[in-house]
Amino acid sequence: MKHISEERKEILLRRYGSKSPGAGPGGMKMPGPGGPRPGGPGGPRGAMGGGKPKNTSATINRLLAYIGRDKYKILLVFACVLGSTLTSLAGSYILRPVINNLVSADRSAGEKVGNLAVGILTMAAIYFVGILCSYLQQRIMIGVSQNALIRIREELFHKLQKLPVKYHDTHTHGDIMSRFTNDLDSVGEMLNNTLSQIFSGILTLVGTIILMFVTNWILAIVIIVTIPFLVYMAGTLGKLSRKYYKGQQQALGAVNGYIEETVSGQKVIKVFCHEETTMGEFEFLSDDLRSKQRKAQFFGGIMGPVMGNLSQISYALSATVGGILCLTSNFDIGGLTIFTNYSRQFSRPINELSMQMNTIFAALAGAERVFEVMDEPSEVPDPEDAIEICAEANRVPGARIIRGEVALKNVTFGYVPDKTILKHINVTAEPGQKIAFVGSTGAGKTTITNLINRFYEIEEGQISIDGIDIKKIRKDSLRGNIAMVLQDTHLFSGTVRENIRYGRLDATDEEVIAAAKIASAHSFIERLSDGYDTVLDGDGSNLSQGERQLLNIARAAISKAPILILDEATSSVDTRTEKHIERGMDRLMKNRTTFVIAHRLSTVRNSNLIIVLEHGEIVEQGTHEELLAMGGRYYQLYTGAVELD
Ligand SMILES: Nc1ncnc2c1ncn2[C@@H]1O[C@H](COP(=O)(O)OP(=O)(O)OP(=O)(O)O)[C@@H](O)[C@H]1O
Ligand SMILES: [Mg+2]
């Protein structure tokens, strides 16, 4: 194993572990030991650290509100829990007359057998009712918790669709995924079991104590005195196991995060021959997980037996004191028998509740992370009187018809405060014009397109379409009128046809083919095994980069939007195909206002206006010929005559 520096170890634990919110989606489950479940949901807990939630009562209230929508079912569950607890207590209480009957001196054998049969049948009937109650309780509760979970999951997913692009730009996929997987799983775990268990535990505890007093108050007091000791022990062990459990979850998050990054970066690892180092680092993280897991499992595992043995003390105590009471007072053998049973029974809920703590803490931490996303501000809502727009070719009733004039006036913008990316941009694109943005990497070209379709809101300046401020236009209407080929291509799992039709859902098959022809994608699609019905894997990984781009262009081509934005749409396509596309593109751009961004300047030559951006400022603008004649920045970019500095 290669040596890993202390500094790197710190980075590994911090980057992949719970200290960073950007850890992977996890998904590894701990093996649940027979007794307590220190494992529970695996994976990172982001900034939460898998530990205690920050605002417990608010989170609990919010969770309860989700299950509260099924309140009649919840009441039914509580009634069933009450039923099963009461029957279990009653069943054991009946044992008293049954035993007393057997040991009584003044009954005949026949009478005893008769009474015994009656007693046993009564107990059977009581326990049957108990089983029925438990069954119903479980069934109804699972239904309630699944309903709640589905509501939370759907709400979270809806929220995800409404979050601004900024949220997705600033949060890793791993982190968002882990909220859907681990965090929701742990919430589900708690909703399924914990609620009814807490209720039944408390009922059993209270019921047993009452019955103890009813049976023999002196003995009851002797046993009650041991409760604080039991609670103290359960609390101490619980705290210890919780501490180690937290460490285990963090380490698990680190391992999961590392695996995620390694899987997605596998090619780069191979290219740079980092396999050995990667394995070494993984070994380090996995060793760390092992040592933390060992402690967590140990403390979690011994909790049951330790508490079980401790409860034997109260058992012995009640047997001894009870025996003495039998000999010295009129305390009966039946009473002693059920009392010793109770003394065992009453520590059980304390054990169970303390074991539930791990699940509860994991679930609350998970719920908090889920609610955190839900509380993120959504995209700026459309104003009440938001305007709907449409193009002539695409008439929508009640919508304002636009010609496609786009104007940026004095637009200044930065993604983060104090770092201005675009400075005083003024551009006007007349309807049907082709405007090109060129400039070096990081100049702010993509940023302009992000502003035109309101992925980000501008603070200074104004962007308008046909004179209407885009802030006054409904966002879906605005985006519906702008067809875009993004710089990063993305395809969905589905057929080629479906992926093209994504641009306009009501497009006919003929229109799909026509769009593919415009994008010069038709011939390669024809060569695919099933043509337009070929199923693409996630993000079209079974296509070449250039082919993916052609499909993205086809998707924009099928739309009837009057404004078109092409951000490096053909950067991965060979120059011959690019030339070929150009002809199709000319048809596509006809009557549409088009913004083209391209590093390959040959593709922007025929633009009506070329804008040269440097460091967020317009440094030159004009037609290709004008700019060349100027002999400035564009000339340098075009001829490659850049002075190396
Ligand atoms: N989501 C973001 N948050 C913060 N800064 C960003 C974000 N996206 C881009 N930037 C920064 O804004 C600047 C302009 O980025 P932009 O993507 O507009 O460049 P570009 O001109 O499109 O470059 P390229 O030719 O490489 O595509 C860059 O310095 C970049 O670091
Ligand atoms: Mg860009």
PDB file of C-alpha atoms and ligand atoms in Angstrom, residues 165-166 169-170 414-416 419 421-422 439-448 450 456 487 567-568 597 599 613, ligand 1:
ATOM      1  CA  VAL A 165     -30.269  26.561 -11.516  1.00  0.00           C
ATOM      2  CA  LYS A 166     -28.023  28.174  -8.941  1.00  0.00           C
ATOM      3  CA  ASP A 169     -24.728  24.609  -9.760  1.00  0.00           C
ATOM      4  CA  THR A 170     -23.675  24.803  -6.131  1.00  0.00           C
ATOM      5  CA  GLY A 414     -21.906  38.242 -11.099  1.00  0.00           C
ATOM      6  CA  TYR A 415     -22.666  34.727  -9.805  1.00  0.00           C
ATOM      7  CA  VAL A 416     -21.377  35.632  -6.375  1.00  0.00           C
ATOM      8  CA  LYS A 419     -17.197  39.191  -8.371  1.00  0.00           C
ATOM      9  CA  ILE A 421     -18.553  38.550 -14.489  1.00  0.00           C
ATOM     10  CA  LEU A 422     -20.408  40.675 -17.051  1.00  0.00           C
ATOM     11  CA  GLY A 439     -14.010  35.433 -26.931  1.00  0.00           C
ATOM     12  CA  SER A 440     -11.635  33.393 -24.895  1.00  0.00           C
ATOM     13  CA  THR A 441     -12.533  30.712 -22.383  1.00  0.00           C
ATOM     14  CA  GLY A 442     -14.217  32.119 -19.297  1.00  0.00           C
ATOM     15  CA  ALA A 443     -15.033  35.432 -20.972  1.00  0.00           C
ATOM     16  CA  GLY A 444     -18.713  35.193 -20.008  1.00  0.00           C
ATOM     17  CA  LYS A 445     -20.395  33.934 -23.184  1.00  0.00           C
ATOM     18  CA  THR A 446     -22.420  31.149 -21.573  1.00  0.00           C
ATOM     19  CA  THR A 447     -23.263  33.503 -18.736  1.00  0.00           C
ATOM     20  CA  ILE A 448     -25.101  35.810 -21.155  1.00  0.00           C
ATOM     21  CA  ASN A 450     -27.952  31.971 -18.712  1.00  0.00           C
ATOM     22  CA  TYR A 456     -29.985  33.513 -13.141  1.00  0.00           C
ATOM     23  CA  GLN A 487     -22.796  23.702 -23.962  1.00  0.00           C
ATOM     24  CA  ASP A 567     -23.681  27.421 -27.222  1.00  0.00           C
ATOM     25  CA  GLU A 568     -20.757  25.577 -28.783  1.00  0.00           C
ATOM     26  CA  ILE A 597     -21.341  30.961 -29.421  1.00  0.00           C
ATOM     27  CA  HIS A 599     -14.701  28.995 -30.660  1.00  0.00           C
ATOM     28  CA  LEU A 613     -16.119  39.521 -25.193  1.00  0.00           C
TER      29      LEU A 613
HETATM   30  N1  LIG B   1     -22.267  28.711 -11.718  1.00  0.00           N
HETATM   31  C1  LIG B   1     -21.220  29.537 -11.588  1.00  0.00           C
HETATM   32  N2  LIG B   1     -20.926  30.069 -10.380  1.00  0.00           N
HETATM   33  C2  LIG B   1     -19.887  30.921 -10.242  1.00  0.00           C
HETATM   34  N3  LIG B   1     -19.094  31.288 -11.238  1.00  0.00           N
HETATM   35  C3  LIG B   1     -19.324  30.810 -12.464  1.00  0.00           C
HETATM   36  C4  LIG B   1     -20.405  29.890 -12.700  1.00  0.00           C
HETATM   37  N4  LIG B   1     -20.417  29.578 -14.014  1.00  0.00           N
HETATM   38  C5  LIG B   1     -19.372  30.259 -14.569  1.00  0.00           C
HETATM   39  N5  LIG B   1     -18.734  30.981 -13.644  1.00  0.00           N
HETATM   40  C6  LIG B   1     -17.598  31.877 -13.893  1.00  0.00           C
HETATM   41  O1  LIG B   1     -18.016  32.883 -14.788  1.00  0.00           O
HETATM   42  C7  LIG B   1     -17.023  33.160 -15.754  1.00  0.00           C
HETATM   43  C8  LIG B   1     -17.609  33.098 -17.139  1.00  0.00           C
HETATM   44  O2  LIG B   1     -18.063  31.788 -17.387  1.00  0.00           O
HETATM   45  P1  LIG B   1     -18.785  31.371 -18.728  1.00  0.00           P
HETATM   46  O3  LIG B   1     -19.269  29.987 -18.562  1.00  0.00           O
HETATM   47  O4  LIG B   1     -19.795  32.403 -19.088  1.00  0.00           O
HETATM   48  O5  LIG B   1     -17.581  31.413 -19.747  1.00  0.00           O
HETATM   49  P2  LIG B   1     -17.577  31.140 -21.306  1.00  0.00           P
HETATM   50  O6  LIG B   1     -17.232  32.411 -21.971  1.00  0.00           O
HETATM   51  O7  LIG B   1     -18.836  30.467 -21.688  1.00  0.00           O
HETATM   52  O8  LIG B   1     -16.350  30.156 -21.411  1.00  0.00           O
HETATM   53  P3  LIG B   1     -16.153  28.854 -22.350  1.00  0.00           P
HETATM   54  O9  LIG B   1     -15.691  29.358 -23.662  1.00  0.00           O
HETATM   55  O10 LIG B   1     -15.098  28.098 -21.669  1.00  0.00           O
HETATM   56  O11 LIG B   1     -17.454  28.138 -22.403  1.00  0.00           O
HETATM   57  C9  LIG B   1     -15.907  32.163 -15.523  1.00  0.00           C
HETATM   58  O12 LIG B   1     -14.838  32.859 -14.910  1.00  0.00           O
HETATM   59  C10 LIG B   1     -16.472  31.140 -14.568  1.00  0.00           C
HETATM   60  O13 LIG B   1     -15.504  30.751 -13.637  1.00  0.00           O
END
